[in-house]
Coordinates of N, CA, C and O in Angstrom, one line a residue:
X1 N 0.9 -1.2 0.0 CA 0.0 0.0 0.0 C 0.9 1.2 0.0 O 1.9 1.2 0.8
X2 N 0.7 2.6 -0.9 CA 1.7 3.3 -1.4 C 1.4 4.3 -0.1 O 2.4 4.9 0.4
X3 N 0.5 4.5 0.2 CA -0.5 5.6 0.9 C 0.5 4.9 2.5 O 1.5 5.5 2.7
X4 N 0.3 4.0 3.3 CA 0.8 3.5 4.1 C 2.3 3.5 4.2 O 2.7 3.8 5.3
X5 N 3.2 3.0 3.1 CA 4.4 3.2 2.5 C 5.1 4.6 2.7 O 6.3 4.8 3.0
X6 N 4.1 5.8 2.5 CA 4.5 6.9 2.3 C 4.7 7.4 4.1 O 5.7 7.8 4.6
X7 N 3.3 7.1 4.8 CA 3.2 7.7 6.1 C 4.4 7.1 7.0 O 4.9 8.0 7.7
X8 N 5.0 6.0 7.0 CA 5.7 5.3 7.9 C 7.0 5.9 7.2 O 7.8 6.2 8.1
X9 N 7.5 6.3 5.8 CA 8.8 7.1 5.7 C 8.5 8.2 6.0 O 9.5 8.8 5.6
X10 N 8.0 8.7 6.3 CA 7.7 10.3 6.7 C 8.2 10.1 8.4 O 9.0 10.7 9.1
X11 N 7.2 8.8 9.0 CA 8.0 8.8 10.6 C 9.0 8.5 10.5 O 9.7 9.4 11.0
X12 N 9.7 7.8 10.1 CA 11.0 6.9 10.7 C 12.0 8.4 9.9 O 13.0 8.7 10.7
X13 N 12.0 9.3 8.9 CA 12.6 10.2 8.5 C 12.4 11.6 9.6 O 13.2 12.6 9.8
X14 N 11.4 11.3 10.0 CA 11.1 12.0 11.0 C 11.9 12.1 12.3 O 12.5 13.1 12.6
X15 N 11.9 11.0 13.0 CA 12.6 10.7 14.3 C 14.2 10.2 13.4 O 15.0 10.8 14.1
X16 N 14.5 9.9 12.9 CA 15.8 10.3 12.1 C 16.6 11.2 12.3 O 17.7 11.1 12.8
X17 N 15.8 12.7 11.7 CA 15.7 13.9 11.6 C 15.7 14.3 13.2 O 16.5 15.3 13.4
X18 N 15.3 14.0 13.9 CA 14.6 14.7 15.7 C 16.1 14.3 16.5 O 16.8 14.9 17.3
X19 N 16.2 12.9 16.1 CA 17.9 12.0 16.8 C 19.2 13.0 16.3 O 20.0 13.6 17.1
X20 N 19.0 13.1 15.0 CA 20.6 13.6 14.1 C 20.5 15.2 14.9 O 21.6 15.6 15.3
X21 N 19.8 16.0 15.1 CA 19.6 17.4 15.3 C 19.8 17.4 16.8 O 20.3 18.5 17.2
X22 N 19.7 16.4 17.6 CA 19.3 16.5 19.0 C 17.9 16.9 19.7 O 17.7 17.2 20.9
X23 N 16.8 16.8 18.5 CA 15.4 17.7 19.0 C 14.7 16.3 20.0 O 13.6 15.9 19.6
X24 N 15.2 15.8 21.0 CA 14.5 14.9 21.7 C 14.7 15.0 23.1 O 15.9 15.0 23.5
X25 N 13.9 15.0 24.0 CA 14.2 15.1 25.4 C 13.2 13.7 25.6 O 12.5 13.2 24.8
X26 N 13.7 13.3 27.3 CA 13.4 12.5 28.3 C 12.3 12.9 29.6 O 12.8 13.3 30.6
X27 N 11.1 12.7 29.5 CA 10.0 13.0 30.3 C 10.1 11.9 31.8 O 9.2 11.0 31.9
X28 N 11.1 12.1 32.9 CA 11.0 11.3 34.0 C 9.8 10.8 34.3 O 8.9 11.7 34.1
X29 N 9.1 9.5 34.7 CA 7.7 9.3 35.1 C 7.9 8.7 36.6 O 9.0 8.8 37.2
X30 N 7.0 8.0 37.1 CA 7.5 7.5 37.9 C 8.0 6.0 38.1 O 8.5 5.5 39.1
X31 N 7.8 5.4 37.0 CA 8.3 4.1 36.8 C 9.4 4.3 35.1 O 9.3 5.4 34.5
X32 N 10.2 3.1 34.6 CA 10.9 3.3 33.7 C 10.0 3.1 32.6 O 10.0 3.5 31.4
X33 N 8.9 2.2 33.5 CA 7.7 1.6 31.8 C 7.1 2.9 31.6 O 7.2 3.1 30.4
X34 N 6.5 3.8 32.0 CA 5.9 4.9 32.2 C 6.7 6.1 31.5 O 6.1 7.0 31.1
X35 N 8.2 6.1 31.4 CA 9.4 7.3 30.9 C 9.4 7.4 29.5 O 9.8 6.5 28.8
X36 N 8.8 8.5 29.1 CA 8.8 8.7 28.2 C 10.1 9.6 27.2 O 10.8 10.6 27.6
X37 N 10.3 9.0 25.7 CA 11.0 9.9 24.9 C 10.3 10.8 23.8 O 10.0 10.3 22.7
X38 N 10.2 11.7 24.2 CA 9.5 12.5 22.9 C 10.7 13.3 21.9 O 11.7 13.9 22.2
X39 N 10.2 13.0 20.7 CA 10.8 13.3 19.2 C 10.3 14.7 18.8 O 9.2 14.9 19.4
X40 N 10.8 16.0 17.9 CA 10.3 16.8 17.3 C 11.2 16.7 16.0 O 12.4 16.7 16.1
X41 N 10.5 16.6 15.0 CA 11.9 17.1 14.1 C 11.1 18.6 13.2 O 10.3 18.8 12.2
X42 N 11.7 19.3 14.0 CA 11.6 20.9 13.4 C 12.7 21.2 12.2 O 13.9 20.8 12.1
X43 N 12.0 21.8 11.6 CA 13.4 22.4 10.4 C 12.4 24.1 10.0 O 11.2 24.2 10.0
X44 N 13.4 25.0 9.8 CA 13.3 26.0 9.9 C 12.0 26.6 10.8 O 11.2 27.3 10.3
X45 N 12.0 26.1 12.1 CA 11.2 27.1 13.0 C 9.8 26.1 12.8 O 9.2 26.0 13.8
X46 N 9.3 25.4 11.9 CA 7.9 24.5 11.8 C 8.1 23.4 12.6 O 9.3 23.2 12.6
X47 N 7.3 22.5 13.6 CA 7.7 21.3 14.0 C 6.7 20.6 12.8 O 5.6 21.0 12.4
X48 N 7.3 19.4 12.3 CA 7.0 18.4 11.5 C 6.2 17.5 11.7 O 5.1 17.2 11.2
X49 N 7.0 16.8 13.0 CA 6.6 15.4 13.7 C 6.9 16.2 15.3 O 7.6 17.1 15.8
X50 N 5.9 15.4 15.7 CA 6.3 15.2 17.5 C 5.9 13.8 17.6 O 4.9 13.4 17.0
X51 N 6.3 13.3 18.0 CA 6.2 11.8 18.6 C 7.0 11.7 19.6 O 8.1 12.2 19.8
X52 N 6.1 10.5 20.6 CA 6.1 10.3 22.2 C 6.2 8.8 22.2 O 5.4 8.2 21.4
X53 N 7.1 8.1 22.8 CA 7.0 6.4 23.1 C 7.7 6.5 24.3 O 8.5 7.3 24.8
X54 N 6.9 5.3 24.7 CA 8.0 5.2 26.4 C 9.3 4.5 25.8 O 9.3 4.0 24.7
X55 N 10.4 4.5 26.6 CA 11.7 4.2 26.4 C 11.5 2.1 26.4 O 12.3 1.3 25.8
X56 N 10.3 1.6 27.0 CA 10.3 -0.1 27.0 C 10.3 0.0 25.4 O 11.1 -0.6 24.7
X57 N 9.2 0.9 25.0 CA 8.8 0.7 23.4 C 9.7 1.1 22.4 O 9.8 0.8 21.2
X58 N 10.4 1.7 23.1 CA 11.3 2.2 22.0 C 12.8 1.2 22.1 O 13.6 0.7 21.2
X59 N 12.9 1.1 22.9 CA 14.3 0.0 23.3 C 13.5 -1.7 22.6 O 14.2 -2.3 21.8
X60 N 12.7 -2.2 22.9 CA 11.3 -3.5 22.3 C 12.0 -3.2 20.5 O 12.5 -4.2 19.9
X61 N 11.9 -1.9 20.0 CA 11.4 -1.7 18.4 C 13.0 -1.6 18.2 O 13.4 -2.5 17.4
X62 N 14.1 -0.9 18.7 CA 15.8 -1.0 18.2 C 16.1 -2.8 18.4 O 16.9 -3.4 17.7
X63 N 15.5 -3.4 19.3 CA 16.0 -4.9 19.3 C 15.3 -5.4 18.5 O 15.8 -6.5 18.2
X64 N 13.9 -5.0 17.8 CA 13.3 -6.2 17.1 C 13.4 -6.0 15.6 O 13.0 -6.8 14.7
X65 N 14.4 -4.3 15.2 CA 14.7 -4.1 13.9 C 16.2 -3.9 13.9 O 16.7 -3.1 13.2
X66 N 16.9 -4.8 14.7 CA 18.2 -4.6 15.1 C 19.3 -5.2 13.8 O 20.5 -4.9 13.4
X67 N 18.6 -6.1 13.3 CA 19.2 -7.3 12.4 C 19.2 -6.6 10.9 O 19.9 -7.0 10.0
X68 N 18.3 -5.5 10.6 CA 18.0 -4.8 9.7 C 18.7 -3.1 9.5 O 19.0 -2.4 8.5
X69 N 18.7 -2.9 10.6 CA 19.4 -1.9 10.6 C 21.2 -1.7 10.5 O 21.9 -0.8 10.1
X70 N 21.5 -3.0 11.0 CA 22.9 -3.4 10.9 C 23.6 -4.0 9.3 O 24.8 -4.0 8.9
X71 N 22.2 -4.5 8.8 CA 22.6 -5.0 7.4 C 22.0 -3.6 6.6 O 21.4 -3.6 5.5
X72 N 22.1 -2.9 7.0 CA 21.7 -1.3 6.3 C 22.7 -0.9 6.7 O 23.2 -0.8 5.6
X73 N 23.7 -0.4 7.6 CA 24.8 0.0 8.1 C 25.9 -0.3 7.6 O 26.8 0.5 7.4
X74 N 25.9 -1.6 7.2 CA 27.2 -2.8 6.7 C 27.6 -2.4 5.4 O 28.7 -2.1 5.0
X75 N 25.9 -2.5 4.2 CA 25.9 -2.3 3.3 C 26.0 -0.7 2.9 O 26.2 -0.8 1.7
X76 N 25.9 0.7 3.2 CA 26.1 1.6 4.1 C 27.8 2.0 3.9 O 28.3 3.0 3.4
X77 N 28.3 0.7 4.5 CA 30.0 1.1 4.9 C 30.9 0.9 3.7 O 31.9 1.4 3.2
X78 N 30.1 -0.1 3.2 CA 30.7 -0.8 2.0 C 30.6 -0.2 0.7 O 31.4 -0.4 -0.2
X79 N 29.8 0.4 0.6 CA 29.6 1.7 -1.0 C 30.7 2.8 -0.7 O 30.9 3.6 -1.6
X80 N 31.4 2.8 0.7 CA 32.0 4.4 1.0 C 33.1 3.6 0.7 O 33.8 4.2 -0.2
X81 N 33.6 2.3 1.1 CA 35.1 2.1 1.0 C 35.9 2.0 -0.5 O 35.4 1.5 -1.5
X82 N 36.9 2.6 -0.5 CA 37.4 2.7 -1.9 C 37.6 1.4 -2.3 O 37.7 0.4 -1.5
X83 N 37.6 1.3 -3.6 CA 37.8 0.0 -4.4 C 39.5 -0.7 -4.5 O 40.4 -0.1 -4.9
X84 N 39.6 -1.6 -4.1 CA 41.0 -2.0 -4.4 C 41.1 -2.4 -5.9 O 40.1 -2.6 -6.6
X85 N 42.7 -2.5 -6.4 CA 42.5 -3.0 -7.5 C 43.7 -4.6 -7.0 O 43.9 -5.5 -7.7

C-alpha cells in the first residue's frame, strides 16, 4: 500500500531527523515503563513530527529491527570504501 508506504517514511525520516539534530528530550515518570521519549523534528522554526514512546517501546522496536538496521549499516559502509584493484 503506497498511501501507508509513504506515512511510515515520513516517521522513521522524522525521528531520524529529531535524533541527528538532538530535538529529543526525556519526560522522568514515575516508573521506567511509564518514561517517556518524545521526538520533534523541526526544520526552519515549523515542528513536523512530535512523537512520544515510552523508552520499554522504544528499546522493544531498536531490538526487534536490530538485524536490519545493521545490514543497512554494513551495506552503508561498504559503498563508502574505496575500491582496491
Amino acid at each position: 500500500n503506497e498511501e501507508l508506504y509513504t506515512k511510515n517514511k515520513t516517521i522513521i525520516e522524522g525521528l531520524r531527523n529529531a535524533i541527528a539534530h538532538g530535538n529529543y528530550a526525556i519526560r522522568q515518570e514515575s516508573t521506567i515503563e511509564d518514561t517517556l521519549i518524545i521526538f520533534e523534528n523541526i526544520y526552519e522554526g515549523k515542528t513536523y513530527l512530535k512523537a512520544e514512546i515510552t523508552i520499554i517501546k522504544f528499546l522493544e522496536l531498536m531490538d526487534n529491527t536490530l538485524e536490519i538496521i545493521q545490514e543497512y549499516l554494513n551495506n552503508e559502509q561498504s559503498k563508502q570504501k574505496p575500491k582496491t584493484k
